[in-house]
CSV table of C-alpha atoms in Angstrom, one decimal:
chain,number,residue,atom,x,y,z
A,19,UNK,CA,9.1,4.7,-26.6
A,20,UNK,CA,9.2,8.3,-25.5
A,21,UNK,CA,6.3,10.4,-24.1
A,22,UNK,CA,7.7,13.2,-26.2
A,23,UNK,CA,6.4,11.4,-29.3
A,24,UNK,CA,2.9,11.8,-27.9
A,25,UNK,CA,3.3,15.5,-27.3
A,26,UNK,CA,4.5,15.9,-30.9
A,27,UNK,CA,1.5,14.3,-32.5
A,28,UNK,CA,-0.7,16.9,-34.1
A,29,UNK,CA,-3.9,15.4,-32.7
A,30,UNK,CA,-4.8,15.3,-29.0
A,31,UNK,CA,-3.9,12.1,-27.1
A,32,UNK,CA,-6.0,10.7,-24.3
A,33,UNK,CA,-4.6,8.4,-21.6
A,34,UNK,CA,-7.2,6.0,-20.2
A,35,UNK,CA,-5.7,4.8,-16.9
A,36,UNK,CA,-7.2,1.8,-15.2
A,37,UNK,CA,-4.6,0.5,-12.7
A,38,UNK,CA,-1.0,1.4,-11.9
A,39,UNK,CA,0.6,4.1,-13.9
A,40,UNK,CA,4.0,3.9,-12.3
A,41,UNK,CA,7.4,4.8,-13.6
A,42,UNK,CA,7.4,5.0,-17.4
A,43,UNK,CA,3.6,4.3,-17.3
A,44,UNK,CA,3.2,7.6,-15.4
A,45,UNK,CA,5.5,9.4,-17.7
A,46,UNK,CA,3.6,8.1,-20.8
A,47,UNK,CA,0.4,9.4,-19.2
A,48,UNK,CA,2.1,12.7,-18.5
A,49,UNK,CA,3.0,13.0,-22.2
A,50,UNK,CA,-0.7,12.7,-23.1
A,51,UNK,CA,-2.9,15.8,-23.5
A,52,UNK,CA,-5.6,14.4,-21.3
A,53,UNK,CA,-5.7,11.7,-18.6
A,54,UNK,CA,-9.0,10.0,-17.6
A,55,UNK,CA,-8.6,7.4,-14.9
A,56,UNK,CA,-10.7,5.1,-12.9
A,57,UNK,CA,-11.1,5.1,-9.2
A,58,UNK,CA,-8.7,2.1,-9.0
A,59,UNK,CA,-5.9,4.0,-10.8
A,60,UNK,CA,-2.7,5.2,-9.1
A,61,UNK,CA,0.3,7.2,-10.2
A,62,UNK,CA,3.9,6.9,-9.0
A,63,UNK,CA,7.5,7.7,-9.9
A,64,UNK,CA,9.0,4.9,-7.8
A,65,UNK,CA,12.5,5.1,-9.4
A,66,UNK,CA,14.0,6.7,-6.2
A,67,UNK,CA,13.3,3.4,-4.4
A,68,UNK,CA,15.6,1.7,-6.8
A,69,UNK,CA,18.4,4.3,-6.4
A,70,UNK,CA,17.6,5.9,-9.8
A,71,UNK,CA,15.6,8.9,-11.0
A,72,UNK,CA,12.8,9.2,-13.6
A,73,UNK,CA,14.2,8.8,-17.1
A,74,UNK,CA,11.2,9.4,-19.4
A,75,UNK,CA,10.7,13.1,-18.6
A,76,UNK,CA,8.9,12.8,-15.3
A,77,UNK,CA,11.2,15.3,-13.5
A,78,UNK,CA,10.4,17.8,-16.2
A,79,UNK,CA,6.7,17.2,-17.1
A,80,UNK,CA,5.4,16.5,-13.6
A,81,UNK,CA,6.3,19.9,-12.1
A,82,UNK,CA,4.6,21.6,-15.1
A,83,UNK,CA,1.5,19.6,-14.5
A,84,UNK,CA,1.1,19.4,-10.7
A,85,UNK,CA,3.6,22.1,-9.5
A,86,UNK,CA,7.0,21.8,-8.0
A,87,UNK,CA,6.1,20.9,-4.4
A,88,UNK,CA,3.7,18.0,-5.4
A,89,UNK,CA,6.2,16.8,-8.1
A,90,UNK,CA,9.0,16.7,-5.4
A,91,UNK,CA,6.7,14.7,-3.1
A,92,UNK,CA,5.9,12.2,-5.9
A,93,UNK,CA,9.4,11.8,-7.2
A,94,UNK,CA,11.4,12.0,-3.9
A,95,UNK,CA,9.2,9.7,-1.8
A,96,UNK,CA,8.5,7.2,-4.6
A,97,UNK,CA,5.0,6.8,-3.0
A,98,UNK,CA,2.0,6.3,-5.2
A,99,UNK,CA,-0.9,8.7,-5.3
A,100,UNK,CA,-4.6,7.7,-5.7
A,101,UNK,CA,-6.7,8.7,-8.6
A,102,UNK,CA,-8.6,11.2,-6.4
A,103,UNK,CA,-5.3,12.8,-5.4
A,104,UNK,CA,-4.2,12.9,-9.1
A,105,UNK,CA,-7.4,14.7,-9.9
A,106,UNK,CA,-7.1,17.2,-7.1
A,107,UNK,CA,-3.5,17.9,-8.1
A,108,UNK,CA,-4.3,18.4,-11.8
A,109,UNK,CA,-2.6,15.2,-13.0
A,110,UNK,CA,-6.0,13.6,-14.0
A,111,UNK,CA,-8.7,15.4,-15.9
A,112,UNK,CA,-11.4,13.1,-14.7
A,113,UNK,CA,-11.9,10.1,-12.4
A,114,UNK,CA,-14.7,7.6,-13.2
A,115,UNK,CA,-15.8,4.2,-12.2
A,116,UNK,CA,-14.0,1.4,-14.0
A,117,UNK,CA,-17.0,0.5,-16.0
A,118,UNK,CA,-17.4,4.1,-17.2
A,119,UNK,CA,-13.9,4.6,-18.5
A,120,UNK,CA,-14.6,3.8,-22.2
A,121,UNK,CA,-17.7,6.0,-22.2
A,122,UNK,CA,-15.8,8.9,-20.6
A,123,UNK,CA,-13.0,8.6,-23.2
A,124,UNK,CA,-15.6,8.4,-26.0
A,125,UNK,CA,-17.4,11.4,-24.7
A,126,UNK,CA,-14.2,13.6,-24.6
A,127,UNK,CA,-13.2,12.3,-28.0
A,128,UNK,CA,-16.6,13.2,-29.5
A,129,UNK,CA,-16.4,16.8,-28.0
A,130,UNK,CA,-12.9,17.3,-29.5
A,131,UNK,CA,-13.7,15.7,-32.9
A,132,UNK,CA,-16.7,18.1,-33.3
A,133,UNK,CA,-14.2,21.0,-33.4
A,134,UNK,CA,-12.1,22.1,-36.3
A,135,UNK,CA,-9.2,19.7,-36.7
A,136,UNK,CA,-6.9,22.5,-37.8
A,137,UNK,CA,-7.8,24.7,-34.8
A,138,UNK,CA,-7.3,21.7,-32.4
A,139,UNK,CA,-3.8,21.1,-33.9
A,140,UNK,CA,-2.9,24.8,-33.6
A,141,UNK,CA,-4.3,25.0,-30.0
A,142,UNK,CA,-2.2,21.9,-29.0
A,143,UNK,CA,0.9,23.5,-30.6
A,144,UNK,CA,0.4,26.7,-28.6
A,145,UNK,CA,-0.4,25.0,-25.3
A,146,UNK,CA,2.7,22.8,-25.7
A,147,UNK,CA,4.9,25.8,-26.1
A,148,UNK,CA,4.7,26.2,-22.3
A,149,UNK,CA,7.0,23.2,-22.2
A,150,UNK,CA,9.7,24.8,-24.5
A,151,UNK,CA,9.4,28.6,-24.2
A,152,UNK,CA,9.2,31.4,-21.8
A,153,UNK,CA,5.9,33.2,-21.4
A,154,UNK,CA,6.3,36.1,-23.8
A,155,UNK,CA,7.6,34.0,-26.8
A,156,UNK,CA,4.7,31.6,-26.2
A,157,UNK,CA,2.2,34.5,-26.2
A,158,UNK,CA,3.7,35.8,-29.4
A,159,UNK,CA,3.3,32.4,-31.1
A,160,UNK,CA,-0.3,32.1,-29.8
A,161,UNK,CA,-1.1,35.6,-31.2
A,162,UNK,CA,0.4,34.7,-34.6
A,163,UNK,CA,-1.6,31.5,-34.8
A,164,UNK,CA,-4.7,33.3,-33.5
A,165,UNK,CA,-4.4,35.9,-36.4
A,166,UNK,CA,-4.0,33.0,-38.9
A,167,UNK,CA,-7.3,31.5,-37.8
A,168,UNK,CA,-9.3,34.3,-39.4
A,169,UNK,CA,-8.1,33.3,-42.8
A,170,UNK,CA,-9.4,29.7,-42.5
A,171,UNK,CA,-12.6,28.1,-43.8
A,172,UNK,CA,-13.2,26.6,-40.3
A,173,UNK,CA,-13.2,30.1,-38.7
A,174,UNK,CA,-15.8,31.4,-41.2
A,175,UNK,CA,-17.9,28.2,-40.8
A,176,UNK,CA,-17.7,28.4,-37.0
A,177,UNK,CA,-18.8,32.0,-36.9
A,178,UNK,CA,-21.6,31.4,-39.4
A,179,UNK,CA,-22.9,28.4,-37.5
A,180,UNK,CA,-22.9,30.3,-34.3
A,181,UNK,CA,-24.8,33.2,-35.8
A,182,UNK,CA,-27.2,30.8,-37.5
A,183,UNK,CA,-27.6,28.7,-34.3
A,184,UNK,CA,-26.5,25.4,-35.9
A,185,UNK,CA,-23.7,23.0,-35.4
A,186,UNK,CA,-20.6,23.9,-37.5
A,187,UNK,CA,-19.3,21.5,-40.2
A,188,UNK,CA,-15.6,21.8,-39.9
A,189,UNK,CA,-13.3,20.5,-42.6
A,190,UNK,CA,-9.9,21.3,-41.2
A,191,UNK,CA,-9.0,24.1,-43.6
């Protein structure tokens, strides 16, 4: 299993972390679009303690998520970080009490599924370009996709709903 498969899915992927996300577990979470964790969660790349390095993309994804200095600290010390540190460093989107995890994931899922599925897919594609492209080609791709949005049903529906002060009814076209 590769975290890259999660990145390539057209729909957003939410990691719900309630415990130790260490090694490949951390790398799988990094491959998700969102990470919601509980107060008892921790993240680590402990491979260095075994005389190896991350093998699931952690050395590439982690610096993009938390920055080079924090990634170096996580990878080169092999020490875990708490959920609160993960949140402060940008690795976690939200930290909740263990009993609130399912509700937090459902709340985020609901917010996302209320949007145009087509625009969600296009937005994910554009954001993920940061992993594969330099800034200017990524901006060019974003602009191309942005221009395409105006030829979609969902764009017209979203604008009409805004002007009519109602919830849009997106159909993904």
